[in-house]
Amino acid sequence: MLTTRIALTLAAMLFGVSPALAQPTVKIGLIMPYSGQFADTAAQMDNAIKLYLKQNGDTVAGKKIEIIRKDTGGVAPDVAKRLAQELIVRDQVDILAGFVLTPNALAAADVSAESKKFMVVMNAATAIITTKSPYMVRTSATVPQLTETFGTWARKNGIKQVYTMVSDYGPGHDAEQGFQRGFKDAGGEVVGSVRFPVANPDFSAFVQRARDVNPAAIFIFVPGGVQPAAIGKALAERGIDAKTTKVLGMGELTEDEARKSMGDASIGIITVYHYDHNHDSVANREFVKAFNEANAGRNPNIYSVGGYDGMRLIYEALKKTGGKTEGDALVAAAKGMKWESPRGPIAIDPETRDVVQTVYIRRVEKVGGQLVNVEFDRIENVKDPFKSRMAR
Amino acid sequence: MISSFVGVLFDGFAYGMLLFLLSVGLSVTLGMMNFVNLAHCSFAMLGGYVTVTLMDRLGWPFLATLPVAFLAAAGASAALERVLFRPLYRASDLDQCLLTIGVVFVSVAGAAYLYGTVQQPVQLPGYLRRAVTLGSFRFPVYRLFLIGAALAVTVVLVAALECTRFGARVRAAVDNQRMARGLGIDVDGVFAVTFALGSGLAGLGGALAIEMVGLDPSFAFAYLIYVIIVVSVGGLASIGGSFAAAALLGISDMAGKYYVPQLGAFLIYLVMVGLLMWRPAGLFGRR
Amino acid sequence: MATVSLEAVGGAHGYLRAQTRWRRSEIAFWLATLLPFLLFPAYLQLASQIAITALFAVSLDLILGYAGIVSLGHAAFFGLGAYTAGLFSKFGWGEPLSGLILASALAGVVGYAASFVIAHFRHLALIMITLGMGLLLQEAANSASELTGGVDGLQGVRMRPLFELFPFDLWGRTAYTYSLAALFLTFLVARRLTHSPFGLSLRGIRENAVRMPALGAPSRTRVRQVYTIAAAMAGMAGALLAQTTLTVSLEVLSFQRSADVLVILILGGAGRLYGGVLGAIIYMVARDQFSGINPQYWYFWIGLLLIAVVLFLPNGILAGLDRAAARFRRRSP
């Protein structure tokens, strides 16, 4: 008896194998950039994951949910891959989840494919990611899903010419291509484009270039964080505002902190996104209220809703499989799943395992003294156009 | 054509002055005192957080927060100097490097713990957000303000170091510690004050920078490269050198981005490598 | 006269031979590197990445600790190696050993070219020029995203099994064996090098670069040679990372990586080959443990670790341990 216990403890210490527990568990390994430049995206996602667990309990289909958090420290595919491998061989997790950044998601995808583990991408938005592992599902969005739709929308809504400005890296290139494709295919004209360095503290030179062309509209993509406010201020300084030139952008451009920093200069900016905490629905009001209470008044953002829906997907899939955690079973359960998310109705496309959702067009307006993103148009049931083309 | 050239020149100069304000403190601590102070931007970050806290939570006007940002960074650095840095003045460069990187790590985690990882929004008063129109030129007031602040800092600093008794003591202590001690100069005290001055300037620079570059816990790392570039190109220990280097880097960076945007990311590094190959000791460097 | 100089020569050889002799502690250390296979089989991926980082740190030590060249752009060669190995496999050459050697050779060639610039500068200018060249290379890799995959990273890297026998497994058994073997063999080369007259002349350059040519040791030639060797080693480390993780992204060229390896080397102790290895082990294990316990604020504890090492073990952990050992030996005759 004693020797068995000692042996088991030794085995646990040496091989990281835990002896049989009283209640069966499902382990979820979260791989995110908890520290470093992207720490805030991870924090917002984690807040929503914690909220989901608080609201829904930590037991599904008779199994206890256990979460193990791992930090990649930023863009580090080598680290992300190692963490995924360690989570699987050492901690014996059943599900890999999180993934804010594309390179990290791509690296971990190999591990998911090789070990046949279910993987839920809760943010990383490059289109091809889900093709890298058949056990992967995404609950955020893809860049072309938003920008290509937006390009088409812009042309249909009376914008004839556009100048595009994007950050010079993968997601920026995707956004540029997506928007230009949608816009040109609908008959619009791209009168110029510029790419700025990823680390760029001062945008005035690039804004001046755009102003020289004097386009009817400008499309902007910058990563969230410092840059939205910086470019917004540069636009205002150069005298570009919604009255003279339409400013279009991805939703990062008018996030909460960016609007606050820009002030009234942000009024009239039109952006495309799949979620805003201001979205008017019962599900969202409840979500935002609970999120505010749990996080000292801070509002959820797209990372939060991606994490929240990701957890919901995991819970529902586990219910469907009756607690079975094999990758095949979970991914089969996830395919075609539909639910009412805080962002509106969403579904998992059974072919691409990517999210199908409503894309919102919003404009910054002053409502009751507050600057808010007001949704004024929507395109429903948008699939990722990139993979639709790939399939053709 | 000419108007855009003037615009680029002005924007570039203002951007350069932002770099100067962030880095001038380092040309005091690293340049004059020869202390490898990689924690410089941590003090700048501290200044930034002080300004945000006073403005956002206590409703202070922006300008009134600036001296507090200076004093807070100076005070914090004086305490750290006494405990951590002073014993290391004679240690190897590598040890100084490791210690100050340790301080950066602690400050980054501390800021994340206290303020969260979120971007701190700053709303400047209306008069600083306007732009002055002169003919066909538009000069944003905040950029004019940055230029003014940079000129003021340069004049005060140079005057204080060249024309006052304290300045003479500092120069003596920096040039030859033993001799200065022999002459009855309180070298420890002078070093403590000088270090606090350098870090206080960092705090001021941080407070002035957040309007343009934002503020979150990664600030302490993100601008480290820029400030070291300015100080090395300017020449160690030279306030005027840092000023010239910052102006040159700012203008060339801006002009490059405007006229040859494909080279945008390369420019500041190309200019730095080129200048250092031409003058390894920096523009105004003596060593 | 003649006898004296002969004696001196014999003495020098004797000194070098004494230095080259394997100490018991060294043999024990290398045997201990095999322990993870037995004791921590679930940590072999980490062990493999520690070995790679150790190799990278040893390569930096050759130029920093021995020739006094402080580089903030050493990741340039690491990244070159990683991209070379990655691209080779992407375009159909998935055999690891040949890829490793080619990547290392290419990094060495680029290092040789760069050394002509490097050898002309010292002090802060040298640090900043290495930094600038590293950042320029990273920007170039970002611009050439058609080839490198840009920020998303190089896709489609696949490795054939090592010797066509051992596939790279999820547990990292092959990865660790491979990385450790590469580290050990390269370490032997570095050890031999630093304990040779060549290594002594490098130390001379570190202490006084102007005077060495007067002793018949041409400074710049020596600096160029050691820089080339260090670049090739760094390239090998990068190639190992690419091959064992099948990932290459812009981050392999980043300032962060250059700065991290510098911190690791100083932490362990520069100027002693084991310093880089020890630094890599301590830094990466500490990081893994701290970030496992506290994924958001682990920087705080790493920061405290660095500060404590500087205050209590100046010149790195290894130097501190040496001093402690010397004190111990003096006390117990």
Coordinates of C-alpha atoms in Angstrom, one line a residue, chain A residues 113-358:
Chain A
A113 CA -2.3 18.0 -35.6
E114 CA 0.4 15.5 -34.4
S115 CA -1.1 14.7 -31.1
K116 CA -4.7 14.9 -32.4
K117 CA -5.7 17.4 -29.7
F118 CA -8.6 19.8 -30.0
M119 CA -7.3 23.4 -30.4
V120 CA -9.4 26.6 -30.0
V121 CA -7.9 29.8 -31.5
M122 CA -9.5 32.6 -29.6
N123 CA -8.0 35.5 -31.5
A124 CA -5.2 35.1 -34.1
A125 CA -6.8 36.3 -37.3
T126 CA -4.6 35.3 -40.3
A127 CA -6.9 33.3 -42.6
I128 CA -4.7 30.2 -43.2
I129 CA -4.3 29.2 -39.5
T130 CA -7.2 26.8 -39.4
T131 CA -5.9 24.9 -42.3
K132 CA -2.9 23.8 -40.3
S133 CA -4.6 21.3 -38.1
P134 CA -7.8 19.4 -38.6
Y135 CA -8.5 19.6 -34.9
M136 CA -8.6 23.4 -34.8
V137 CA -11.6 25.7 -34.4
R138 CA -11.5 29.5 -34.4
T139 CA -13.9 31.8 -32.5
S140 CA -12.6 35.2 -33.4
A141 CA -12.6 36.4 -37.0
T142 CA -10.3 36.5 -40.0
V143 CA -8.7 39.6 -41.3
P144 CA -10.2 39.2 -44.9
Q145 CA -13.6 38.4 -43.4
L146 CA -13.6 41.9 -42.0
T147 CA -11.6 43.9 -44.5
E148 CA -12.8 42.4 -47.8
T149 CA -16.4 42.8 -46.6
F150 CA -15.6 46.3 -45.7
G151 CA -14.1 47.1 -49.1
T152 CA -17.2 45.9 -50.9
W153 CA -19.4 47.8 -48.5
A154 CA -17.4 51.1 -48.9
R155 CA -17.8 51.0 -52.7
K156 CA -21.5 50.2 -52.5
N157 CA -22.0 53.1 -50.2
G158 CA -20.8 55.8 -52.5
I159 CA -17.0 55.9 -51.9
K160 CA -15.2 55.9 -55.3
Q161 CA -11.6 56.4 -54.4
V162 CA -9.5 55.2 -51.5
Y163 CA -6.0 55.5 -50.2
T164 CA -4.8 52.7 -48.0
M165 CA -2.4 52.9 -45.1
V166 CA -1.3 49.8 -43.2
S167 CA 1.4 48.6 -40.9
D168 CA 4.1 46.8 -42.8
Y169 CA 3.7 43.3 -41.4
G170 CA 1.6 40.2 -42.0
P171 CA -1.8 41.3 -40.6
G172 CA -1.3 44.7 -42.2
H173 CA -0.6 43.2 -45.6
D174 CA -3.7 40.9 -45.2
A175 CA -5.8 43.9 -44.3
E176 CA -4.5 45.9 -47.3
Q177 CA -5.1 43.1 -49.8
G178 CA -8.5 42.2 -48.4
F179 CA -9.8 45.8 -48.5
Q180 CA -8.3 46.5 -51.9
R181 CA -9.8 43.3 -53.3
G182 CA -13.2 44.0 -52.0
F183 CA -13.1 47.6 -53.1
K184 CA -11.7 47.0 -56.6
D185 CA -14.0 44.0 -57.3
A186 CA -16.9 46.3 -56.5
G187 CA -15.6 48.9 -59.0
G188 CA -13.6 51.2 -56.7
E189 CA -10.3 52.9 -57.4
V190 CA -7.3 52.7 -55.2
V191 CA -5.5 56.0 -55.7
G192 CA -2.4 55.1 -53.6
S193 CA -1.2 53.1 -50.7
V194 CA 1.6 53.3 -48.1
R195 CA 2.9 50.8 -45.5
F196 CA 4.5 52.1 -42.3
P197 CA 7.0 50.4 -40.1
V198 CA 5.6 48.3 -37.3
A199 CA 7.4 50.3 -34.7
N200 CA 6.5 53.8 -35.7
P201 CA 6.1 56.5 -33.1
D202 CA 5.2 59.4 -35.4
F203 CA 2.8 59.1 -38.3
S204 CA 2.9 62.6 -39.6
A205 CA 5.0 61.9 -42.6
F206 CA 2.7 59.2 -43.8
V207 CA -0.4 61.2 -43.1
Q208 CA 1.1 64.1 -45.1
R209 CA 1.7 61.8 -48.1
A210 CA -2.0 60.7 -48.0
R211 CA -3.1 64.3 -47.7
D212 CA -1.0 65.3 -50.8
V213 CA -3.1 62.9 -52.8
N214 CA -6.2 64.3 -51.4
P215 CA -8.3 61.1 -51.6
A216 CA -12.0 60.9 -51.0
A217 CA -11.3 58.2 -48.3
I218 CA -8.5 56.7 -46.4
F219 CA -8.4 53.1 -45.1
I220 CA -6.2 52.5 -42.1
F221 CA -5.0 49.4 -40.4
V222 CA -2.7 49.6 -37.3
P223 CA -2.3 47.0 -34.5
G224 CA -4.2 47.8 -31.3
G225 CA -2.4 49.5 -28.4
V226 CA -0.4 52.8 -28.8
Q227 CA -0.7 53.3 -32.5
P228 CA -4.5 53.9 -33.1
A229 CA -4.4 57.1 -31.0
A230 CA -1.1 58.2 -32.5
I231 CA -2.3 58.0 -36.0
G232 CA -5.7 59.5 -35.1
K233 CA -3.9 62.5 -33.6
A234 CA -1.7 62.8 -36.6
L235 CA -4.8 62.9 -38.9
A236 CA -6.3 65.6 -36.7
E237 CA -3.1 67.7 -36.7
R238 CA -3.0 67.6 -40.5
G239 CA -6.5 68.8 -40.6
I240 CA -8.0 65.5 -42.0
D241 CA -11.4 65.0 -40.5
A242 CA -14.6 63.2 -41.4
K243 CA -15.9 66.4 -43.1
T244 CA -13.2 66.6 -45.8
T245 CA -12.0 63.0 -46.1
K246 CA -13.8 59.8 -45.0
V247 CA -11.6 57.9 -42.6
L248 CA -12.1 54.1 -42.7
G249 CA -10.4 51.5 -40.6
M250 CA -10.3 48.2 -38.8
G251 CA -12.0 48.4 -35.4
E252 CA -8.6 48.7 -33.6
L253 CA -8.5 52.3 -34.7
T254 CA -11.4 53.4 -32.5
E255 CA -11.0 51.1 -29.5
D256 CA -11.9 52.6 -26.1
E257 CA -8.5 53.9 -25.2
A258 CA -7.9 55.3 -28.6
R259 CA -11.1 57.2 -28.7
K260 CA -10.4 58.6 -25.3
S261 CA -7.0 59.8 -26.4
M262 CA -8.2 61.2 -29.7
G263 CA -11.2 63.0 -28.2
D264 CA -13.5 64.7 -30.7
A265 CA -11.0 64.1 -33.5
S266 CA -12.3 60.6 -33.6
I267 CA -15.9 61.6 -34.5
G268 CA -17.0 60.4 -37.9
I269 CA -14.3 57.6 -38.3
I270 CA -16.0 54.6 -39.8
T271 CA -14.7 51.2 -38.8
V272 CA -15.4 47.5 -39.4
Y273 CA -15.4 44.9 -36.6
H274 CA -17.2 41.9 -35.3
Y275 CA -17.8 43.1 -31.8
D276 CA -18.2 46.2 -29.7
H277 CA -19.3 46.4 -26.1
N278 CA -21.9 48.9 -27.2
H279 CA -23.6 46.3 -29.4
D280 CA -27.3 46.3 -28.5
S281 CA -28.6 42.9 -27.5
V282 CA -29.8 41.2 -24.4
A283 CA -26.9 38.7 -24.4
N284 CA -24.4 41.5 -24.8
R285 CA -25.9 43.7 -22.1
E286 CA -25.7 40.9 -19.6
F287 CA -22.1 40.0 -20.7
V288 CA -20.9 43.6 -20.5
K289 CA -22.5 44.1 -17.1
A290 CA -21.0 40.9 -15.6
F291 CA -17.6 41.8 -17.2
N292 CA -17.7 45.3 -15.8
E293 CA -18.5 44.0 -12.3
A294 CA -15.6 41.5 -12.5
N295 CA -13.1 43.9 -13.8
A296 CA -13.5 47.2 -12.0
G297 CA -15.6 48.8 -14.7
R298 CA -13.4 47.9 -17.7
N299 CA -15.3 47.0 -20.9
P300 CA -14.8 43.8 -22.8
N301 CA -13.3 44.0 -26.3
I302 CA -12.9 41.6 -29.2
Y303 CA -10.3 39.6 -27.4
S304 CA -12.7 39.1 -24.5
V305 CA -15.5 38.0 -26.7
G306 CA -13.2 35.7 -28.6
G307 CA -12.2 34.1 -25.3
Y308 CA -15.7 34.0 -23.9
D309 CA -17.1 32.3 -27.1
G310 CA -14.1 30.0 -27.1
M311 CA -14.9 28.7 -23.6
R312 CA -18.5 28.4 -24.6
L313 CA -17.6 26.3 -27.6
I314 CA -15.4 24.1 -25.4
Y315 CA -18.2 23.6 -22.8
E316 CA -20.9 22.9 -25.4
A317 CA -18.6 20.5 -27.4
L318 CA -17.8 18.6 -24.2
K319 CA -21.5 18.3 -23.4
K320 CA -22.2 16.9 -26.8
T321 CA -19.4 14.3 -26.5
G322 CA -20.5 13.4 -23.0
G323 CA -17.1 14.4 -21.7
K324 CA -15.0 12.6 -24.3
T325 CA -11.9 14.6 -25.1
E326 CA -10.5 13.0 -28.2
G327 CA -9.7 15.6 -30.8
D328 CA -11.9 13.9 -33.5
A329 CA -14.9 13.8 -31.2
L330 CA -14.6 17.4 -30.0
V331 CA -14.0 18.8 -33.5
A332 CA -17.0 16.9 -34.8
A333 CA -19.1 18.3 -32.1
A334 CA -17.9 21.8 -32.7
K335 CA -18.6 21.7 -36.5
G336 CA -21.8 23.4 -37.4
M337 CA -22.4 24.6 -33.8
K338 CA -24.5 27.7 -33.6
W339 CA -25.2 30.1 -30.8
E340 CA -26.1 33.5 -29.7
S341 CA -22.9 35.3 -28.7
P342 CA -22.6 38.7 -27.1
R343 CA -21.6 39.9 -30.6
G344 CA -24.7 38.4 -32.2
P345 CA -25.5 35.1 -33.9
I346 CA -22.4 33.1 -34.7
A347 CA -21.7 29.6 -36.1
I348 CA -18.8 27.3 -36.8
D349 CA -18.5 26.6 -40.5
P350 CA -18.3 22.8 -40.8
E351 CA -16.0 23.0 -43.8
T352 CA -13.4 25.4 -42.6
R353 CA -13.9 25.3 -38.8
D354 CA -13.8 29.1 -38.9
V355 CA -16.4 31.4 -37.5
V356 CA -19.4 32.6 -39.5
Q357 CA -20.8 35.9 -38.1
T358 CA -22.2 39.3 -38.6

